[in-house]
Coordinates of C-alpha atoms in Angstrom, one line a residue:
M1 CA -23.3 -27.9 27.7
P2 CA -21.3 -31.0 27.2
A3 CA -23.5 -32.2 24.5
L4 CA -23.6 -28.9 22.7
I5 CA -20.1 -28.9 22.3
K6 CA -20.1 -32.6 21.1
R7 CA -23.0 -31.6 18.5
D8 CA -21.1 -28.6 17.2
V9 CA -17.3 -30.3 16.8
P10 CA -18.1 -30.9 13.2
V11 CA -18.7 -27.2 12.6
R12 CA -15.7 -26.3 14.6
I13 CA -13.1 -28.8 12.4
S14 CA -14.6 -27.5 9.6
L15 CA -14.3 -23.7 9.9
F16 CA -10.9 -24.5 10.9
I17 CA -10.0 -26.7 8.0
F18 CA -11.2 -24.5 5.5
S19 CA -9.6 -21.6 7.6
A20 CA -6.2 -23.6 7.6
L21 CA -6.4 -24.5 3.8
S22 CA -7.2 -21.2 2.7
L23 CA -4.3 -19.5 4.1
T24 CA -2.0 -22.1 3.3
L25 CA -2.9 -22.2 -0.4
I26 CA -3.0 -18.3 -0.6
V27 CA -0.1 -17.3 1.8
G28 CA 1.9 -20.4 3.0
L29 CA 2.8 -22.2 -0.1
P30 CA 4.1 -19.0 -1.9
M31 CA 6.3 -18.4 1.2
L32 CA 7.6 -21.8 1.7
A33 CA 8.4 -21.9 -2.1
M34 CA 10.3 -18.7 -1.7
L35 CA 12.2 -20.1 1.1
M36 CA 12.9 -23.5 -0.4
F37 CA 14.1 -22.3 -3.8
A38 CA 16.3 -19.7 -1.9
I39 CA 18.0 -22.4 0.2
F40 CA 18.1 -25.6 -2.7
P41 CA 18.9 -23.7 -6.3
N42 CA 17.6 -26.8 -8.1
F43 CA 14.3 -27.2 -6.3
N44 CA 12.1 -26.7 -9.5
E45 CA 14.0 -30.2 -10.4
L46 CA 12.9 -31.2 -6.8
S47 CA 16.4 -31.7 -6.0
F48 CA 17.7 -30.8 -2.3
A49 CA 21.4 -30.8 -3.4
A50 CA 23.8 -28.0 -2.7
P51 CA 22.1 -26.1 -0.2
F52 CA 22.7 -22.6 0.3
S53 CA 25.3 -22.7 -2.6
K54 CA 23.4 -19.5 -4.6
F55 CA 24.3 -17.4 -1.4
P56 CA 28.4 -17.0 -1.9
E57 CA 27.4 -16.6 -5.8
L58 CA 25.1 -13.7 -4.9
V59 CA 27.7 -12.0 -2.5
A60 CA 30.2 -12.1 -5.2
D61 CA 27.9 -10.1 -7.5
N62 CA 28.6 -6.7 -6.9
G63 CA 25.6 -5.7 -9.1
L64 CA 23.4 -7.3 -6.7
L65 CA 24.8 -6.1 -3.3
E66 CA 24.5 -2.7 -5.0
A67 CA 20.9 -3.3 -5.4
I68 CA 20.7 -4.2 -2.1
F69 CA 22.7 -1.0 -0.7
N70 CA 20.8 1.2 -3.0
S71 CA 17.3 -0.1 -1.6
L72 CA 18.3 1.0 1.8
R73 CA 19.8 4.1 0.7
L74 CA 16.9 5.0 -1.0
A75 CA 14.3 4.0 1.8
I76 CA 16.4 5.9 4.5
T77 CA 16.6 8.8 2.4
V78 CA 12.9 8.9 1.4
T79 CA 12.1 8.7 5.1
L80 CA 14.3 11.2 6.0
L81 CA 12.7 13.8 3.2
S82 CA 8.8 13.2 4.6
A83 CA 9.7 13.6 8.3
L84 CA 11.4 16.4 7.0
I85 CA 8.0 17.5 5.4
S86 CA 6.2 16.4 8.0
V87 CA 7.0 17.6 11.0
P88 CA 6.7 21.0 10.5
L89 CA 3.4 21.1 8.8
G90 CA 1.9 18.3 11.5
Y91 CA 3.3 21.0 14.3
F92 CA 1.3 24.0 12.7
R93 CA -1.7 21.9 11.8
S94 CA -2.4 20.5 15.5
Q95 CA -2.4 24.4 16.4
M96 CA -5.1 25.4 13.4
S97 CA -8.4 25.8 13.9
N98 CA -10.8 22.8 12.4
R99 CA -12.2 24.5 9.6
I100 CA -8.7 25.4 8.3
G101 CA -7.1 22.5 8.9
H102 CA -9.8 20.3 7.3
V103 CA -8.7 21.8 4.4
W104 CA -5.4 21.0 4.4
D105 CA -6.1 17.3 5.5
V106 CA -8.2 16.8 2.4
L107 CA -5.8 18.0 0.0
F108 CA -3.1 15.6 1.6
L109 CA -5.2 12.8 1.4
L110 CA -5.2 13.1 -2.7
P111 CA -1.6 11.5 -2.8
F112 CA -3.1 8.2 -1.6
L113 CA -5.7 8.2 -4.3
I114 CA -3.0 8.2 -7.0
P115 CA -0.9 4.9 -7.4
P116 CA 2.6 5.6 -7.1
Y117 CA 3.5 4.5 -11.2
I118 CA 1.2 7.0 -12.3
G119 CA 2.3 9.8 -10.0
S120 CA 6.1 9.0 -11.6
L121 CA 4.4 9.3 -14.9
S122 CA 2.9 12.7 -14.1
W123 CA 6.3 14.1 -13.0
M124 CA 7.9 12.7 -15.9
Q125 CA 5.4 14.7 -17.9
L126 CA 5.9 17.6 -16.2
L127 CA 9.8 18.0 -15.5
Q128 CA 11.3 16.1 -18.8
R129 CA 12.5 17.5 -21.7
N130 CA 9.7 19.3 -23.7
G131 CA 7.5 18.6 -20.6
F132 CA 4.6 20.7 -19.4
L133 CA 7.2 23.1 -17.5
E134 CA 9.8 24.0 -20.6
Q135 CA 6.5 24.8 -22.5
F136 CA 5.3 27.1 -20.2
F137 CA 8.7 28.4 -18.5
G138 CA 11.3 27.5 -21.2
F139 CA 13.4 25.1 -18.9
N140 CA 13.0 21.7 -17.5
L141 CA 14.2 19.8 -14.5
S142 CA 15.1 16.4 -16.4
N143 CA 18.7 16.1 -14.8
F144 CA 17.2 16.5 -11.2
L145 CA 13.9 14.4 -12.1
F146 CA 16.5 11.5 -13.0
S147 CA 18.9 11.5 -10.2
F148 CA 18.9 10.0 -7.1
L149 CA 17.8 12.8 -4.8
G150 CA 14.9 13.5 -7.5
L151 CA 13.8 9.9 -7.5
A152 CA 13.7 10.1 -3.6
T153 CA 11.7 13.6 -3.6
V154 CA 8.9 12.0 -5.7
M155 CA 8.8 9.2 -3.7
A156 CA 8.5 11.3 -0.5
L157 CA 6.1 13.7 -1.9
H158 CA 3.9 10.6 -2.3
L159 CA 4.5 9.1 1.2
F160 CA 4.8 12.1 3.4
P161 CA 0.9 12.4 4.3
L162 CA 1.7 8.9 6.4
I163 CA 4.2 11.0 9.0
Y164 CA 2.0 14.1 8.7
F165 CA -1.6 12.6 9.9
T166 CA 0.3 10.7 12.9
V167 CA 2.4 13.4 13.9
S168 CA -0.3 16.0 13.5
K169 CA -2.3 14.1 15.6
S170 CA 0.0 13.1 18.1
F171 CA 1.0 16.7 18.7
S172 CA -2.9 17.5 19.3
V173 CA -2.6 14.8 21.9
V174 CA 0.5 16.0 23.7
G175 CA -1.3 19.8 23.7
A176 CA 0.8 22.7 24.5
R177 CA 0.8 22.7 28.3
Y178 CA 4.5 21.8 28.6
S179 CA 5.8 24.4 26.3
E180 CA 3.5 26.9 27.4
V181 CA 5.0 26.5 31.0
A182 CA 8.5 26.1 29.3
Q183 CA 8.2 29.4 27.6
L184 CA 6.8 31.2 30.6
F185 CA 10.0 30.4 32.4
G186 CA 12.0 31.8 29.5
G187 CA 12.2 28.9 27.0
K188 CA 12.6 30.2 23.3
R189 CA 10.3 28.7 21.0
L190 CA 12.6 26.9 18.7
A191 CA 14.3 25.1 22.0
V192 CA 11.1 24.4 23.4
F193 CA 10.3 22.7 20.7
F194 CA 13.3 20.6 19.6
K195 CA 13.6 19.5 23.9
I196 CA 9.8 19.1 24.6
D197 CA 7.5 18.5 21.7
L198 CA 9.4 16.7 19.2
P199 CA 10.6 14.5 21.9
M200 CA 7.0 14.0 23.3
V201 CA 5.6 12.9 19.4
L202 CA 9.1 10.7 18.8
P203 CA 7.3 7.2 19.2
A204 CA 4.5 8.4 16.6
L205 CA 7.0 9.8 14.4
L206 CA 9.4 6.7 14.3
G207 CA 6.4 4.2 14.4
S208 CA 5.1 6.1 11.1
S209 CA 8.6 6.8 9.7
L210 CA 9.2 2.7 9.6
L211 CA 5.9 2.6 7.8
V212 CA 7.2 4.7 4.9
F213 CA 10.4 2.9 5.0
I214 CA 8.8 -0.4 4.5
L215 CA 6.6 1.2 1.8
T216 CA 9.8 2.4 0.1
I217 CA 11.9 -0.5 0.0
E218 CA 8.9 -2.7 -1.6
E219 CA 8.1 0.1 -4.4
F220 CA 8.5 -0.9 -7.9
G221 CA 6.9 1.4 -10.3
T222 CA 8.6 4.6 -9.1
P223 CA 12.1 2.9 -9.1
E224 CA 11.7 1.2 -12.8
I225 CA 10.1 4.3 -14.1
L226 CA 12.6 7.2 -12.9
G227 CA 15.6 5.0 -11.6
R228 CA 16.1 2.9 -14.8
R229 CA 16.8 6.4 -16.7
F230 CA 20.0 7.0 -14.9
G231 CA 21.0 3.4 -14.0
F232 CA 19.5 3.2 -10.5
E233 CA 18.7 -0.4 -9.7
V234 CA 17.2 -1.8 -6.2
M235 CA 16.5 -5.0 -5.2
V236 CA 13.0 -4.7 -6.3
T237 CA 13.9 -4.1 -10.1
A238 CA 17.0 -6.7 -9.7
I239 CA 14.1 -9.2 -8.8
H240 CA 12.1 -8.7 -11.5
D241 CA 15.0 -8.9 -13.9
K242 CA 15.8 -12.2 -12.5
F243 CA 12.4 -13.3 -14.2
S244 CA 12.5 -11.0 -17.4
N245 CA 16.1 -11.2 -18.8
W246 CA 17.6 -14.4 -20.0
P247 CA 18.8 -16.8 -18.5
I248 CA 16.0 -16.8 -15.8
D249 CA 17.8 -17.5 -12.4
L250 CA 14.8 -18.8 -10.3
S251 CA 17.0 -19.3 -7.4
A252 CA 19.0 -16.4 -7.6
A253 CA 15.4 -14.3 -7.7
A254 CA 14.0 -16.2 -4.3
V255 CA 17.2 -15.3 -2.5
L256 CA 16.9 -11.7 -3.2
S257 CA 13.1 -11.8 -2.5
L258 CA 14.0 -13.3 1.0
I259 CA 16.3 -10.5 1.8
L260 CA 13.6 -8.1 0.8
V261 CA 11.1 -10.1 3.1
L262 CA 13.3 -10.2 6.2
I263 CA 14.3 -6.5 5.8
A264 CA 10.6 -5.7 5.4
F265 CA 9.4 -8.1 8.3
A266 CA 12.1 -6.9 10.7
A267 CA 11.0 -3.2 9.9
Y268 CA 7.4 -4.3 10.3
R269 CA 7.7 -5.6 13.5
L270 CA 9.6 -2.5 14.8
Q271 CA 7.0 -0.6 13.6
L272 CA 4.4 -2.7 15.4
A273 CA 6.3 -2.1 18.5
V274 CA 6.6 1.6 18.6
S275 CA 3.3 2.1 17.4
N276 CA 1.7 -0.3 19.9
R277 CA 3.9 1.2 23.0
H278 CA 2.6 5.1 21.8
S279 CA -0.7 3.9 21.5
T280 CA -0.7 2.4 25.2
A281 CA 1.2 5.6 26.6
V282 CA -1.8 7.8 24.7
E283 CA -4.8 5.9 25.0
N284 CA -6.0 7.2 28.1
Q285 CA -5.2 11.1 27.2
K286 CA -7.9 13.5 26.0
L287 CA -7.7 14.9 22.4
I288 CA -7.0 18.5 23.2
F289 CA -7.7 21.5 20.4
N290 CA -5.4 23.8 20.7
A291 CA -5.6 26.5 18.0
K292 CA -2.9 29.7 18.7
Q293 CA -4.2 33.0 18.2
R294 CA -0.5 33.7 16.2
P295 CA 0.0 37.0 14.8
L296 CA -1.5 37.7 11.1
V297 CA 2.0 37.7 9.3
T298 CA 2.6 34.2 11.0
Q299 CA -0.6 32.8 9.9
L300 CA -0.2 34.0 6.6
L301 CA 3.3 32.7 6.5
I302 CA 2.4 29.1 7.8
N303 CA -0.8 29.0 5.2
T304 CA 2.1 29.7 2.7
L305 CA 3.7 26.7 3.5
F306 CA 0.9 24.4 3.6
C307 CA -0.1 26.1 -0.1
A308 CA 3.7 25.7 -1.4
V309 CA 3.7 21.7 -0.3
S310 CA -0.3 21.2 -1.6
L311 CA 0.8 23.1 -4.8
I312 CA 4.3 20.4 -5.3
A313 CA 2.7 17.4 -4.2
V314 CA -1.0 17.3 -5.2
L315 CA -2.2 19.9 -7.7
L316 CA 0.9 19.4 -10.1
P317 CA 0.7 15.8 -10.7
I318 CA -3.0 16.1 -10.9
F319 CA -2.7 18.8 -13.6
S320 CA -0.1 16.9 -15.2
I321 CA -2.3 13.8 -15.5
L322 CA -5.6 15.6 -16.3
A323 CA -3.4 17.9 -19.1
S324 CA -2.0 14.4 -20.8
A325 CA -5.4 13.1 -20.5
F326 CA -7.0 15.4 -22.8
M327 CA -4.3 16.4 -25.2
E328 CA -5.3 15.3 -28.3
R329 CA -1.5 14.8 -29.8
I330 CA 1.7 15.0 -28.1
S331 CA 3.9 16.8 -30.5
M332 CA 1.6 19.9 -30.6
G333 CA 1.9 20.8 -26.8
L334 CA -0.5 22.1 -24.3
V335 CA -2.7 24.3 -26.2
W336 CA -6.6 24.6 -26.3
S337 CA -6.9 23.5 -30.1
N338 CA -5.5 20.4 -28.9
I339 CA -7.7 19.5 -25.7
G340 CA -10.4 17.1 -26.4
T341 CA -11.4 13.5 -25.3
S342 CA -10.3 11.6 -28.0
N343 CA -7.7 9.3 -25.9
F344 CA -11.0 8.3 -23.8
R345 CA -13.2 7.5 -26.7
Q346 CA -10.0 5.0 -28.0
L347 CA -10.2 3.8 -24.8
F348 CA -14.0 2.8 -25.3
S349 CA -13.9 1.9 -28.6
D350 CA -15.3 -1.6 -30.1
E351 CA -12.5 -4.1 -29.2
S352 CA -10.6 -1.8 -27.7
E353 CA -7.5 -3.0 -25.5
G354 CA -8.3 -0.4 -23.3
A355 CA -11.7 -1.4 -22.5
I356 CA -10.5 -5.1 -22.5
A357 CA -8.0 -4.1 -19.5
I358 CA -10.7 -2.2 -17.6
W359 CA -12.9 -5.0 -17.6
T360 CA -10.3 -7.5 -16.7
S361 CA -9.5 -5.1 -13.8
L362 CA -13.0 -4.7 -12.9
G363 CA -13.4 -8.4 -12.9
L364 CA -10.6 -9.8 -10.9
A365 CA -11.2 -7.0 -8.7
G366 CA -14.9 -8.0 -7.9
G367 CA -13.8 -11.6 -7.6
A368 CA -10.7 -10.6 -5.3
A369 CA -13.2 -8.1 -3.2
I370 CA -16.0 -11.1 -2.6
A371 CA -13.4 -14.0 -2.1
T372 CA -11.4 -11.7 0.6
A373 CA -14.7 -11.1 2.3
I374 CA -16.1 -14.3 2.6
I375 CA -12.6 -15.8 3.6
G376 CA -12.1 -12.7 5.9
L377 CA -15.3 -13.9 7.9
I378 CA -14.5 -17.6 8.1
V379 CA -11.0 -16.9 9.2
V380 CA -12.0 -14.1 11.7
F381 CA -14.9 -16.3 13.4
T382 CA -12.2 -18.9 14.0
I383 CA -9.6 -17.1 15.5
V384 CA -11.5 -14.7 17.3
R385 CA -14.8 -16.7 18.6
L386 CA -13.9 -20.8 18.4
R387 CA -10.2 -20.3 19.0
P388 CA -9.3 -23.8 18.3
R389 CA -5.9 -25.4 18.5
G390 CA -3.2 -24.0 15.7
S391 CA -5.4 -20.6 16.1
Q392 CA -2.0 -19.0 16.5
F393 CA -0.8 -20.4 13.3
L394 CA -3.8 -19.0 11.5
D395 CA -3.6 -15.6 13.1
F396 CA 0.2 -15.3 12.0
L397 CA -0.5 -16.5 8.3
S398 CA -3.7 -14.3 8.1
I399 CA -1.5 -10.9 8.8
L400 CA 1.7 -12.2 6.8
P401 CA 0.8 -10.6 3.9
N402 CA 1.1 -7.5 5.6
S403 CA 4.9 -7.4 6.1
I404 CA 5.8 -9.1 2.8
P405 CA 6.3 -6.8 -0.4
G406 CA 4.0 -7.3 -3.4
M407 CA 7.3 -8.3 -5.5
A408 CA 8.0 -11.3 -3.2
I409 CA 4.6 -12.6 -3.1
A410 CA 4.9 -12.4 -6.6
V411 CA 7.8 -14.6 -6.8
G412 CA 6.7 -16.9 -4.3
L413 CA 3.5 -17.5 -6.4
I414 CA 5.7 -18.1 -9.8
L415 CA 7.9 -20.4 -8.0
V416 CA 5.2 -22.5 -6.2
W417 CA 2.7 -22.9 -9.3
N418 CA 5.6 -23.6 -11.9
L419 CA 6.7 -26.8 -10.3
S420 CA 5.8 -29.7 -12.5
I421 CA 4.3 -31.7 -9.5
W422 CA 0.6 -30.0 -9.9
P423 CA -1.8 -32.1 -12.1
L424 CA -3.2 -28.8 -12.4
T425 CA -1.8 -25.4 -11.8
P426 CA -3.1 -21.8 -12.2
Y427 CA -0.1 -20.3 -13.8
N428 CA 0.0 -18.9 -16.9
T429 CA -4.0 -18.3 -16.5
V430 CA -6.1 -15.3 -15.2
W431 CA -6.6 -17.4 -11.9
I432 CA -2.9 -16.7 -10.9
L433 CA -3.9 -12.8 -10.9
L434 CA -6.3 -13.8 -8.7
L435 CA -4.4 -15.6 -6.2
A436 CA -2.2 -12.7 -6.1
Y437 CA -5.0 -10.4 -5.3
L438 CA -6.1 -12.4 -2.6
C439 CA -2.7 -12.7 -1.0
L440 CA -2.4 -9.2 -1.2
M441 CA -5.8 -8.0 -0.1
L442 CA -6.6 -10.6 2.8
P443 CA -5.4 -8.4 5.6
Y444 CA -7.7 -5.8 4.9
P445 CA -10.9 -7.5 5.7
I446 CA -9.6 -9.6 8.1
R447 CA -8.4 -6.5 10.3
M448 CA -11.5 -4.7 9.9
L449 CA -13.5 -7.8 10.8
T450 CA -11.6 -8.9 13.6
S451 CA -11.9 -5.1 15.0
A452 CA -15.6 -5.4 14.7
L453 CA -16.1 -8.9 15.8
Q454 CA -14.0 -8.1 19.0
Q455 CA -16.4 -5.3 19.9
L456 CA -19.4 -8.1 19.9
P457 CA -20.6 -9.0 23.0
K458 CA -20.1 -12.5 23.6
S459 CA -23.1 -12.3 25.6
L460 CA -25.2 -12.5 22.1
D461 CA -23.3 -16.0 21.6
E462 CA -24.4 -17.1 25.1
A463 CA -28.0 -16.0 24.9
A464 CA -28.3 -18.1 21.8
Y465 CA -26.7 -20.9 23.1
I466 CA -29.1 -20.9 26.2
S467 CA -31.9 -20.7 23.5
G468 CA -30.8 -24.2 22.0
A469 CA -29.0 -22.4 19.0
N470 CA -25.8 -24.1 17.8
E471 CA -22.6 -22.5 16.4
W472 CA -23.5 -23.0 13.1
R473 CA -26.5 -20.4 13.7
V474 CA -24.6 -18.4 16.0
I475 CA -22.0 -18.0 13.3
F476 CA -24.5 -17.5 10.5
K477 CA -27.8 -16.4 11.8
I478 CA -26.3 -14.1 14.6
L479 CA -22.8 -12.6 14.2
T480 CA -22.9 -13.0 10.0
P481 CA -25.5 -10.3 9.7
L482 CA -23.8 -7.8 12.5
L483 CA -20.5 -8.0 10.3
L484 CA -21.9 -7.7 7.0
P485 CA -21.9 -4.2 6.5
I486 CA -18.3 -4.3 7.9
S487 CA -17.2 -7.0 5.4
F488 CA -19.0 -4.9 2.8
A489 CA -17.0 -1.7 3.3
A490 CA -13.8 -3.8 3.3
G491 CA -14.8 -5.5 0.2
L492 CA -15.1 -1.9 -1.4
I493 CA -11.8 -1.3 -0.4
V494 CA -9.9 -4.5 -1.8
F495 CA -12.0 -3.8 -5.1
A496 CA -10.4 -0.3 -5.6
I497 CA -7.0 -1.0 -4.3
S498 CA -6.9 -4.1 -6.6
T499 CA -8.1 -2.1 -9.9
R500 CA -4.6 -0.3 -9.8
E501 CA -2.3 -3.2 -8.1
L502 CA 1.0 -3.1 -10.3
V503 CA 3.7 -5.5 -9.3
S504 CA 1.9 -8.6 -9.7
S505 CA 0.2 -8.0 -12.8
L506 CA 3.3 -7.2 -14.6
M507 CA 5.0 -10.3 -12.9
L508 CA 2.1 -12.7 -13.5
A509 CA -0.2 -11.7 -16.3
P510 CA -0.2 -14.2 -18.6
P511 CA 0.4 -13.7 -22.6
G512 CA -3.1 -11.9 -24.1
V513 CA -4.2 -11.1 -20.7
E514 CA -3.7 -7.1 -19.7
T515 CA -5.0 -5.3 -16.7
V516 CA -5.2 -1.6 -16.3
A517 CA -1.7 -1.3 -14.6
T518 CA -0.1 -3.2 -17.5
F519 CA -1.9 -1.6 -20.2
V520 CA -0.9 1.8 -18.6
F521 CA 3.1 0.7 -19.1
R522 CA 2.7 -0.5 -22.2
Q523 CA 1.3 2.6 -23.6
F524 CA 4.0 4.4 -21.8
D525 CA 6.7 2.0 -23.5
Q526 CA 5.2 2.3 -27.0
G527 CA 5.1 6.3 -26.9
D528 CA 1.2 6.4 -26.6
I529 CA 1.6 8.5 -23.4
N530 CA -2.1 10.3 -23.6
V531 CA -4.0 7.2 -23.8
G532 CA -2.3 6.1 -20.9
M533 CA -2.8 9.1 -18.8
A534 CA -6.5 8.9 -20.0
M535 CA -6.6 5.4 -18.3
S536 CA -4.9 6.7 -15.2
L537 CA -7.0 9.5 -14.7
L538 CA -10.0 6.6 -15.1
V539 CA -8.4 4.2 -12.7
I540 CA -7.9 7.3 -10.2
L541 CA -11.4 8.5 -10.3
I542 CA -13.0 4.7 -9.8
S543 CA -10.7 3.6 -7.1
G544 CA -10.9 7.2 -4.9
T545 CA -14.8 7.0 -5.4
I546 CA -15.1 3.3 -4.1
I547 CA -12.4 3.9 -1.2
A548 CA -14.5 7.2 -0.3
I549 CA -17.6 5.2 -0.2
G550 CA -15.9 2.2 1.8
Q551 CA -14.4 4.6 4.2
R552 CA -17.9 6.6 4.6
L553 CA -20.0 3.5 5.3
Q554 CA -17.2 2.0 7.9
G555 CA -17.1 5.2 9.7
R556 CA -21.0 4.8 9.8
L557 CA -21.2 1.7 10.8
Q558 CA -18.4 1.9 13.6
S559 CA -19.8 5.3 14.9

């Protein structure tokens, strides 16, 4: 065995160097650049003068302080609204039969297929002046939509399923045995819910609520589309302004990005701690199916509640997207004579900018899927099986993007690759978009492959070693074929999510390069709403189909 280890040292070194360089290039350098620019305002000139001098200036800027306050206020409000929607639904779902409950579960999964920025645009088409609501019923909700409460409501209707699925499962795990005993001894149903049922699922509720908080505070599309209409600015829109409005302030953008990262990272670590504590508490519990025979009137009321939420959160946005995509002319309104496919034909006409944007997004998404799958395999082998010195550093870098908002990643990439020290840089080329997608998406295959590799017994490796195989053969002849299906499923998910990515595409796309997301945004800015919605519908169908295939494949492989 000593000879074997000595013979395989080059393999271990090669895999560790590749993993360390890949993660440092993709994740480490952008984060380091963001930190350095936040501390040293003139770091773009490689100057270390006047450290931290930007902080007093930002503290004195009431506009930026208001943006930070708005971000926190919005995240808290969206989280509370999502919980208010989800907890009653999750409680009633845990007591339904699987046949009926599965229908609602499928419906509540649909909001995840609609990117937030497209969902926001669909609500604008519905509720604004001369929107679909006014065309059918003669009134609009424009004042509500373009308000703080309207903004928070739209975001909550997109994110509440995260809490719903977690809470409904937790209620099922807990079961009704405790509440039934309490009611047997005279406890009122409402009092039992608040004193027994809700406290028992509180860890799951807190964990999923923190995740909603994180996703809200880093969301760019909805605040940009709706918040701008009534002068509501958050940290991500303020960061975008620092790069898009003259004079460009790199240091201020870096400081705001750092604050955003610290808030998101703290919430992410707290969410992990709560989730791990909760999963430890229930991992040995048996899932209890607990369908209650409620009175018919009560069942009708409960299903009416589910119907109302499904109509508002799912069916109305989808209707708005479909109607807008098939309307020939926006001025003619939603009438049968104005329904056609000209918007789709325009997208795929010769030399159409829409077709070019689709092919660009598909190419970038395909590159990201392949690259993250390959890098993920090598990193996971290194961390899980080889475990060399420094593997904890690799593990940290591999999960770091989970807690970094997409806006901060885009800022870091701009800052690091715009430095004059590089003889060759991907900045202002399409390759910078690929780097951004790699950074954002790398945690998906790494987490999936880590879980799969940990389930493979080490006796496979030991048997191969005894038979004379070295580590190179063990990794690439034994373990890799076993993990390829999981890697393929992860690649499909990365591909689907990358095709609809917004923040990095807006921030990093060089002149003359458009992705699907930037194309949709530009169409709305130019007033060509129907073509933008036609593109949005294609994105939803493509990404939804691919995500469904990837999830189904992953489920079959892990069963």
